[in-house]
Coordinates of C-alpha atoms and ligand atoms in Angstrom, one line a residue:
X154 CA 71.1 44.4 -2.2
X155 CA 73.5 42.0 -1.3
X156 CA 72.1 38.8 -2.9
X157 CA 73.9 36.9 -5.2
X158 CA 72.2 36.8 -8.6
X159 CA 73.2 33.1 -9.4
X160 CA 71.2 32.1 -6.0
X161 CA 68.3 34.6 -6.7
X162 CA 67.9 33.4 -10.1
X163 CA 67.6 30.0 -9.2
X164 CA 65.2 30.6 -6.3
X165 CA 63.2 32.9 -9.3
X166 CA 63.0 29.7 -11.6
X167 CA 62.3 27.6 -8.9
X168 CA 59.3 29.9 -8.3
X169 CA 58.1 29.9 -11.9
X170 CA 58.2 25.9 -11.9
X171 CA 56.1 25.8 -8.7
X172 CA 53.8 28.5 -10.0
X173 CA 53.5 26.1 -13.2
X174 CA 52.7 23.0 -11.2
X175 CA 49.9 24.8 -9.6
X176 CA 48.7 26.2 -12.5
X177 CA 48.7 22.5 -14.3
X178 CA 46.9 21.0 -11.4
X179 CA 43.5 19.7 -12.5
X180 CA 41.9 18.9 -9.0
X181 CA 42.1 20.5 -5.6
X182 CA 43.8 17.2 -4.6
X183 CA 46.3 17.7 -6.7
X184 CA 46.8 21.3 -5.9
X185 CA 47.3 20.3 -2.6
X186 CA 49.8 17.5 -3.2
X187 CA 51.7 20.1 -5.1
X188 CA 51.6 22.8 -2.2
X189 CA 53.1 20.1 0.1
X190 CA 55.4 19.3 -2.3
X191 CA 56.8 22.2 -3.2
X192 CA 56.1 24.7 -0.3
X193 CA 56.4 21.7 2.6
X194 CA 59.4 21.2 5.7
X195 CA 61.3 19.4 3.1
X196 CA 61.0 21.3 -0.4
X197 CA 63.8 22.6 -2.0
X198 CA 62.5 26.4 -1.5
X199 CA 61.8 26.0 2.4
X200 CA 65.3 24.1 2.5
X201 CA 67.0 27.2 0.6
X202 CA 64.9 29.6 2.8
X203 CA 66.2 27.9 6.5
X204 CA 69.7 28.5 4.6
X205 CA 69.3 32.5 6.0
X206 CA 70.3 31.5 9.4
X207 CA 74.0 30.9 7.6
X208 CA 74.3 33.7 5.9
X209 CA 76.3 36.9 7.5
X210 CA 74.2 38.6 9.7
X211 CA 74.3 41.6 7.5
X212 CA 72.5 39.9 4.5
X213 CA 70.1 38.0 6.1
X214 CA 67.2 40.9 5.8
X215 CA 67.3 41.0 2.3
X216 CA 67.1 37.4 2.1
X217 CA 64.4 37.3 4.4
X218 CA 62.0 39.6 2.5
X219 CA 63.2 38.0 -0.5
X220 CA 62.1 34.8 0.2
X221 CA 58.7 36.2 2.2
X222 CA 57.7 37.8 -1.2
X223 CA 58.3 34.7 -3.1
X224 CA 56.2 33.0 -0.5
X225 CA 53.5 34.9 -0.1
X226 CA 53.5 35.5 -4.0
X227 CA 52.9 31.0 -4.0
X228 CA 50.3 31.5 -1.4
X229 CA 48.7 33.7 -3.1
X230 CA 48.9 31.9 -6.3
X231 CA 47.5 28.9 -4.5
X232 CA 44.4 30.1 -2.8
X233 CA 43.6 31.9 -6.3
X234 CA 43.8 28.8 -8.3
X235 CA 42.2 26.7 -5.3
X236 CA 39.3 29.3 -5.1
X237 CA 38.9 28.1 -9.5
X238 CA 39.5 24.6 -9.5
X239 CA 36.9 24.5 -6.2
X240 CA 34.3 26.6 -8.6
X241 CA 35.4 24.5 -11.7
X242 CA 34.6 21.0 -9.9
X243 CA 31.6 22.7 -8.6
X244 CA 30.5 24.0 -12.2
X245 CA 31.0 19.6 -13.5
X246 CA 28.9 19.2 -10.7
X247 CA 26.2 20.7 -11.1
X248 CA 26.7 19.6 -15.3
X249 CA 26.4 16.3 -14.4
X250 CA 23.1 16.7 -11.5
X251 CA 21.3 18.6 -14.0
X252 CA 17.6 17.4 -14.3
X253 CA 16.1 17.5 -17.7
X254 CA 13.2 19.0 -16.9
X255 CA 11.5 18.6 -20.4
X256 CA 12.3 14.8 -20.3
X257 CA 9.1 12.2 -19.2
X258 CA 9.0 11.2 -15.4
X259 CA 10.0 8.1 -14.1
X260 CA 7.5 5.2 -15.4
X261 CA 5.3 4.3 -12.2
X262 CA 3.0 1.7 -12.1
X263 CA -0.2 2.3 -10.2
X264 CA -1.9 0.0 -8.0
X265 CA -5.6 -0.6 -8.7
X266 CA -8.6 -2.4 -6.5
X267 CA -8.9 -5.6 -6.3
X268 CA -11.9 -6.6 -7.9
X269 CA -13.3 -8.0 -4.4
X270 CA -12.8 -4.5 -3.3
X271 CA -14.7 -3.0 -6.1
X272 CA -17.8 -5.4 -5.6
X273 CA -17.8 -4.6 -1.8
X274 CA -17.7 -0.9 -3.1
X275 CA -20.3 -1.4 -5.5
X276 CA -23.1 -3.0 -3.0
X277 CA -22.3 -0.4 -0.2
X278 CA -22.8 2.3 -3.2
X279 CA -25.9 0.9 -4.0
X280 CA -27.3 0.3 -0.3
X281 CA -26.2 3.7 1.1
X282 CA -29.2 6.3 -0.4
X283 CA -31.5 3.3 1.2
X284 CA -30.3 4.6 4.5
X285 CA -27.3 1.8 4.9
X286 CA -24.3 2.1 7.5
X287 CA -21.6 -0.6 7.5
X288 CA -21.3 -2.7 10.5
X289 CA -18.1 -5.0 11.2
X290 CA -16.8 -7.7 13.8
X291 CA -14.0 -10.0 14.3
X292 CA -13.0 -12.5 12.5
X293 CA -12.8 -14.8 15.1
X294 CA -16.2 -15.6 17.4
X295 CA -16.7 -17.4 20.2
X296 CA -19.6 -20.5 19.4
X297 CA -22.1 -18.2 20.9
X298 CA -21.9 -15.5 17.8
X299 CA -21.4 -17.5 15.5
X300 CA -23.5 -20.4 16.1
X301 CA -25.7 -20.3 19.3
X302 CA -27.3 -16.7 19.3
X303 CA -27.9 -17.1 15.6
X304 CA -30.0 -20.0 17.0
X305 CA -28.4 -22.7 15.8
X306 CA -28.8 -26.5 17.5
X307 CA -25.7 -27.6 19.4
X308 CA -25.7 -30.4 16.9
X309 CA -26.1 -28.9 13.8
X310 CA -24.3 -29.9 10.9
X311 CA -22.8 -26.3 10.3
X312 CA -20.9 -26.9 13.2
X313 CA -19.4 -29.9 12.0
X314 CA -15.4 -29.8 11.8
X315 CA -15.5 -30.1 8.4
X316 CA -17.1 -27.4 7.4
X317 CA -15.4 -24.5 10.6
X318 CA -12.1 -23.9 11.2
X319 CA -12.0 -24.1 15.6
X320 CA -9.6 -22.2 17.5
X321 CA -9.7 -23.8 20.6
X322 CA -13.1 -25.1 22.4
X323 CA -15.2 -22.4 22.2
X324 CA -14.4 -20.0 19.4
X325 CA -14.1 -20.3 15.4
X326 CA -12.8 -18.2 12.6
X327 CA -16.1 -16.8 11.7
X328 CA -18.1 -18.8 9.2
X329 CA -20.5 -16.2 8.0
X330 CA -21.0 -12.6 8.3
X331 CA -24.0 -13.2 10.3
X332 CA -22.7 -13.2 14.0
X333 CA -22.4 -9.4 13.3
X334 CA -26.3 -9.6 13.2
X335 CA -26.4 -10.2 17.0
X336 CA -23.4 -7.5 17.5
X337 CA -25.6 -4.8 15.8
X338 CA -28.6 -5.9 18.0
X339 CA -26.4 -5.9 20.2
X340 CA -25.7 -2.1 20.3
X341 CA -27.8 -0.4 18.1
X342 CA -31.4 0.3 18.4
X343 CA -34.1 -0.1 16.1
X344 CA -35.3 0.9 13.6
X345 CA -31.8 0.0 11.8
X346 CA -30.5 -0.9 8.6
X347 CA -26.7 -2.1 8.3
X348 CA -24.6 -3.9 6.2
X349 CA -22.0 -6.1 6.6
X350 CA -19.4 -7.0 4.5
X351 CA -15.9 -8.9 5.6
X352 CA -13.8 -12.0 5.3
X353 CA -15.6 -15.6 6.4
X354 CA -13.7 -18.7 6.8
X355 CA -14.6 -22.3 6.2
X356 CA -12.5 -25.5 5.7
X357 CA -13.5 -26.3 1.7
X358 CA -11.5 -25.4 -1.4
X359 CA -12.0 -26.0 -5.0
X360 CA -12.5 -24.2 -8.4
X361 CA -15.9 -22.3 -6.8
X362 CA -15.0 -22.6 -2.9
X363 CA -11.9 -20.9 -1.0
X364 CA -11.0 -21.8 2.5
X365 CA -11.3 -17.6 2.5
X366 CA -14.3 -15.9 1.2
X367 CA -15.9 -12.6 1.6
X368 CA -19.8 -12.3 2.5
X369 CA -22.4 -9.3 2.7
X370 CA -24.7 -9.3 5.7
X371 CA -28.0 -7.2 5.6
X372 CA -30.0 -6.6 8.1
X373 CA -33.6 -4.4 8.8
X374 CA -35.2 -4.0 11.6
X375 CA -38.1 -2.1 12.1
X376 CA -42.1 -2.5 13.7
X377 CA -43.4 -4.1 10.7
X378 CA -41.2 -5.9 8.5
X379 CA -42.4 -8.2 5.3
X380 CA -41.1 -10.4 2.4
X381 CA -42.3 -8.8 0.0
X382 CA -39.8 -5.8 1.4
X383 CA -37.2 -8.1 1.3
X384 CA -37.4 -9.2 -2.3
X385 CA -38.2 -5.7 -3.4
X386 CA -35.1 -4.7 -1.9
X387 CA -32.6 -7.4 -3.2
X388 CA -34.2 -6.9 -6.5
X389 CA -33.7 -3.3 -6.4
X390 CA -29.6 -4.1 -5.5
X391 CA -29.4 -7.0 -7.7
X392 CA -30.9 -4.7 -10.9
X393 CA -28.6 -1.7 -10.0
X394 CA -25.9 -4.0 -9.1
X395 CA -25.6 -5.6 -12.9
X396 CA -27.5 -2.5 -14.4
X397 CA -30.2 -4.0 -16.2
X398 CA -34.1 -3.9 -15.7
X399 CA -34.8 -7.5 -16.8
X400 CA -32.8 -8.6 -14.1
X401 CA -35.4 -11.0 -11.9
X402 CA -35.1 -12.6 -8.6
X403 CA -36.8 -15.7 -7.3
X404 CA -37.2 -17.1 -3.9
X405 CA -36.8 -21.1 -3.3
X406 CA -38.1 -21.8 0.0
X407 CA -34.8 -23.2 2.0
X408 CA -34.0 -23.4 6.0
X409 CA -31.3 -21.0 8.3
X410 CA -32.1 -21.6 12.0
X411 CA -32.0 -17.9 12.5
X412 CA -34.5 -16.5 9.7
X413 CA -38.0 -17.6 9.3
X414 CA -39.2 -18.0 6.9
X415 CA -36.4 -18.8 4.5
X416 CA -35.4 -18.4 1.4
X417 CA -32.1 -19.0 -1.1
X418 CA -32.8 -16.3 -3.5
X419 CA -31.7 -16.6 -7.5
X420 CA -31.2 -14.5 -9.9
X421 CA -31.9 -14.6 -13.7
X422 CA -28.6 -15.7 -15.6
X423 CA -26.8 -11.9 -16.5
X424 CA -24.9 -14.0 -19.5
X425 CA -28.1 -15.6 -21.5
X426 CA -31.1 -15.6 -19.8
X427 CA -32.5 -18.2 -21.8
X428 CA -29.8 -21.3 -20.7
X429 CA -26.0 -21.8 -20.9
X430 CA -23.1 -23.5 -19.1
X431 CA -22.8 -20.9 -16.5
X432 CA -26.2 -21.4 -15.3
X433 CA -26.2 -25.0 -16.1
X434 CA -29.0 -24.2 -18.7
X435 CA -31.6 -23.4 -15.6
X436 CA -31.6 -19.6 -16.7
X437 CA -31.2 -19.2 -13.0
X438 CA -28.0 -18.3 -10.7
X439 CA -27.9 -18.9 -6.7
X440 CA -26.9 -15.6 -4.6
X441 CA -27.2 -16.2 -1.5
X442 CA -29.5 -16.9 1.0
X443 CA -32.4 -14.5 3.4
X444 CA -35.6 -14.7 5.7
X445 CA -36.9 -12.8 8.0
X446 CA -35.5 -12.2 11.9
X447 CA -36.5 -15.8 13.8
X448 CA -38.1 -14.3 17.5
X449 CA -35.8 -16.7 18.7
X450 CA -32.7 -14.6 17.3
X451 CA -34.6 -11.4 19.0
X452 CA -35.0 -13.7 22.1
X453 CA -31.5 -14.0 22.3
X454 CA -30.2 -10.4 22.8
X455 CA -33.2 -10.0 24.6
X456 CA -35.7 -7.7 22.1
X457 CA -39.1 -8.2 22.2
X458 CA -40.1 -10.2 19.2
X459 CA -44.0 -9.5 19.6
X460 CA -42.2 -5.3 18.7
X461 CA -39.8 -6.2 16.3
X462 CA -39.3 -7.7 12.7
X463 CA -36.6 -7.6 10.9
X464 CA -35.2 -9.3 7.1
X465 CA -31.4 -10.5 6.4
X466 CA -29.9 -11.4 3.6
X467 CA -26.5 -12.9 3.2
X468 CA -24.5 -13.3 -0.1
X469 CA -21.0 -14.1 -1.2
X470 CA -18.8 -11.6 -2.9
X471 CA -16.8 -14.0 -5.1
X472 CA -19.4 -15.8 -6.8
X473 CA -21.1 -11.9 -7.5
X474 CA -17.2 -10.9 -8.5
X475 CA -17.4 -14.1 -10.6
X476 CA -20.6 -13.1 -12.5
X477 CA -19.8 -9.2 -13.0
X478 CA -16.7 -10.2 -14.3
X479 CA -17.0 -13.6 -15.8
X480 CA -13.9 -15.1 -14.0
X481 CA -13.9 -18.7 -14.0
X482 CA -11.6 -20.2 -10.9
X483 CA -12.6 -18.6 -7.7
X484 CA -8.8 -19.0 -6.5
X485 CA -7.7 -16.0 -9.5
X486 CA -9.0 -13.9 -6.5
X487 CA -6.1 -15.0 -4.0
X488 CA -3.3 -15.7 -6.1
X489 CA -2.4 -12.1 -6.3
X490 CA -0.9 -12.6 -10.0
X491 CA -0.4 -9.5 -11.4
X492 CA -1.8 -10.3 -14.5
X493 CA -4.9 -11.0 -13.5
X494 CA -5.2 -8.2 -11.3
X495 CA -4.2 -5.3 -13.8
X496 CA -7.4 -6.5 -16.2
X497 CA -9.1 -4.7 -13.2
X498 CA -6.5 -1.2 -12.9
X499 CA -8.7 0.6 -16.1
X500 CA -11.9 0.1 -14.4
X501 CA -11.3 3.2 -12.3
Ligands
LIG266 N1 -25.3 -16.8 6.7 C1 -26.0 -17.6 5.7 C2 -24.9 -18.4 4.9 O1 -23.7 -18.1 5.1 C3 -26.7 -16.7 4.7 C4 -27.9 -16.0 5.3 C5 -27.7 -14.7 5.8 C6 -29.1 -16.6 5.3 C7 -28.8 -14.0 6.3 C8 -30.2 -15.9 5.9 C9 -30.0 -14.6 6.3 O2 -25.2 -19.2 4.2

């Protein structure tokens, strides 16, 4: 072995400071820089290795495995250490990802109905067993839905600007649930019981009135249809509806072009019945208004009025919504304040 021991030994101790380096590194990054440093084109070990070429012919195999072992002893030492500082960052990894498992979930706040919602609910729950399906239409009508086939004058007061919102000549937003009367006759046969429930739009706002409201239509048809059915019925709903047997309901006599006879119907005040300032002291609240089919509503989508009867009743949601839940500003309903609307979240 022909290799001088001062140049061996220095190559040896150049080895055990790379080895060191390696061994300090506390990333892969780091590792790496070192290996490029160290073991790169330009280190002082490949420098000293390209050095062979000088050397006498003679000597350069010993200097050649020499400096192979010494490399391949670095590489090895690298890819070893690599392989723990990889499974080391790995390990912090996973430290750091790890899920409590016994700690409480996030804190998620769940939506609720809005009360309109749970009235609508309510009637359809209570009108279903009585052989109920829900009928809908579109918010906006054309005059002939709304107004004409429901039999109403072309210069009625109801059509008065004031009161409907037009969209161009001949249609409206709808200003009553009522129009889908004539879309059930419309494709239904008799007998048939539906119900109607949905947004209606007129052109008033204050502390009890909102340009946007929602109604509930009714509507029976069958061969013999009477008053007295109609008022048993809505006093069956309206009892259920606030759960209590002393609930009463009276009939004012009152005009709608498309029922005759008509009637606003009342019901006894759910906060006193004996007088206070929701019911103005009358021990009475308005609902909503009903009467039977007019034959001229029947005349229209062409039924035979001398074979048919039928009842409707309309009511607004809000003003039922209002008395379930004593609310006193109609507009709490559309302001979407969260306050307001969690009172209703626990009601399931
Ligand atoms: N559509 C009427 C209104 O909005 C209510 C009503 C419905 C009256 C059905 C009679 C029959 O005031």
């Amino acid at each position: 072995m022909s290799i001088p021991q001062k140049e061996k030994e220095r190559i040896e101790n150049l080895f055990e400071q790379i080895k060191s380096s390696f061994n300090q590194a506390e990333n892969e990054k780091k590792l790496y820089d070192f290996k490029v440093k160290f073991l790169g084109k330009k280190s002082p070990l490949s420098i000293a290795r390209k050095k062979i070429k000088d050397y006498p012919i003679e000597k350069r195999p010993a200097w050649g495995e020499f400096f192979n072992k010494i490399f391949e002893d670095l590489d090895h030492f690298y890819l070893k250490k690599q392989k723990e500082l990889s499974q080391k960052s790995l390990d912090q990894k996973i430290e750091k990802e790890a899920m409590d498992l016994s700690l409480p979930g996030p804190y998620c706040i769940a939506g609720a109905k809005h009360p309109i919602t749970r009235v609508i609910e309510s009637i359809i729950k209570i009108f279903t067993p009585l052989g109920y399906s829900i009928q809908t239409g579109p918010y906006v009508e054309s005059d002939w839905y709304n107004f004409s086939a429901l039999n109403f004058p072309p210069f009625h007061p109801s059509r008065d600007l004031q009161d409907t919102f037009y969209i161009g000549e001949n249609h409206v937003l709808r200003t009553h649930t009522s129009p889908v009367q004539i879309r059930t006759l419309q494709s239904q046969k008799a007998p048939l019981a539906v119900l109607a429930p949905g947004a209606v739009f007129r052109a008033d706002s204050d502390v009890s009135h909102s340009p946007m409201f929602h109604q509930i239509e009714g509507l029976y048809v069958n061969k013999k249809v009477s008053l007295a059915e109609l008022k048993g019925t809505l006093s069956y709903f309206l009892k259920h509806l606030f759960q209590s047997s002393k609930m009463k309901v009276r009939f004012r006599p009152s005009f709608f072009p498309f029922t005759e006879p008509s009637a606003e119907y009342d019901i006894s005040c759910p906060f006193c019945f004996k007088g206070c300032s929701v019911c103005k002291k009358s021990t009475w609240i308005e609902i909503g208004g009903c009467g039977l089919v007019h034959p001229e509503v029947f005349r229209f989508v062409d039924w035979d009025s001398t074979k048919w009867q039928g009842f409707a009743f309309g009511l607004g949601i809000e003003r039922l919504a209002i008395l379930l839940f004593n609310i006193p500003d109609i507009r709490l309903f559309f302001e979407n304040d969260i306050r307001f609307l969690n009172q209703f979240s626990s009601l399931g």
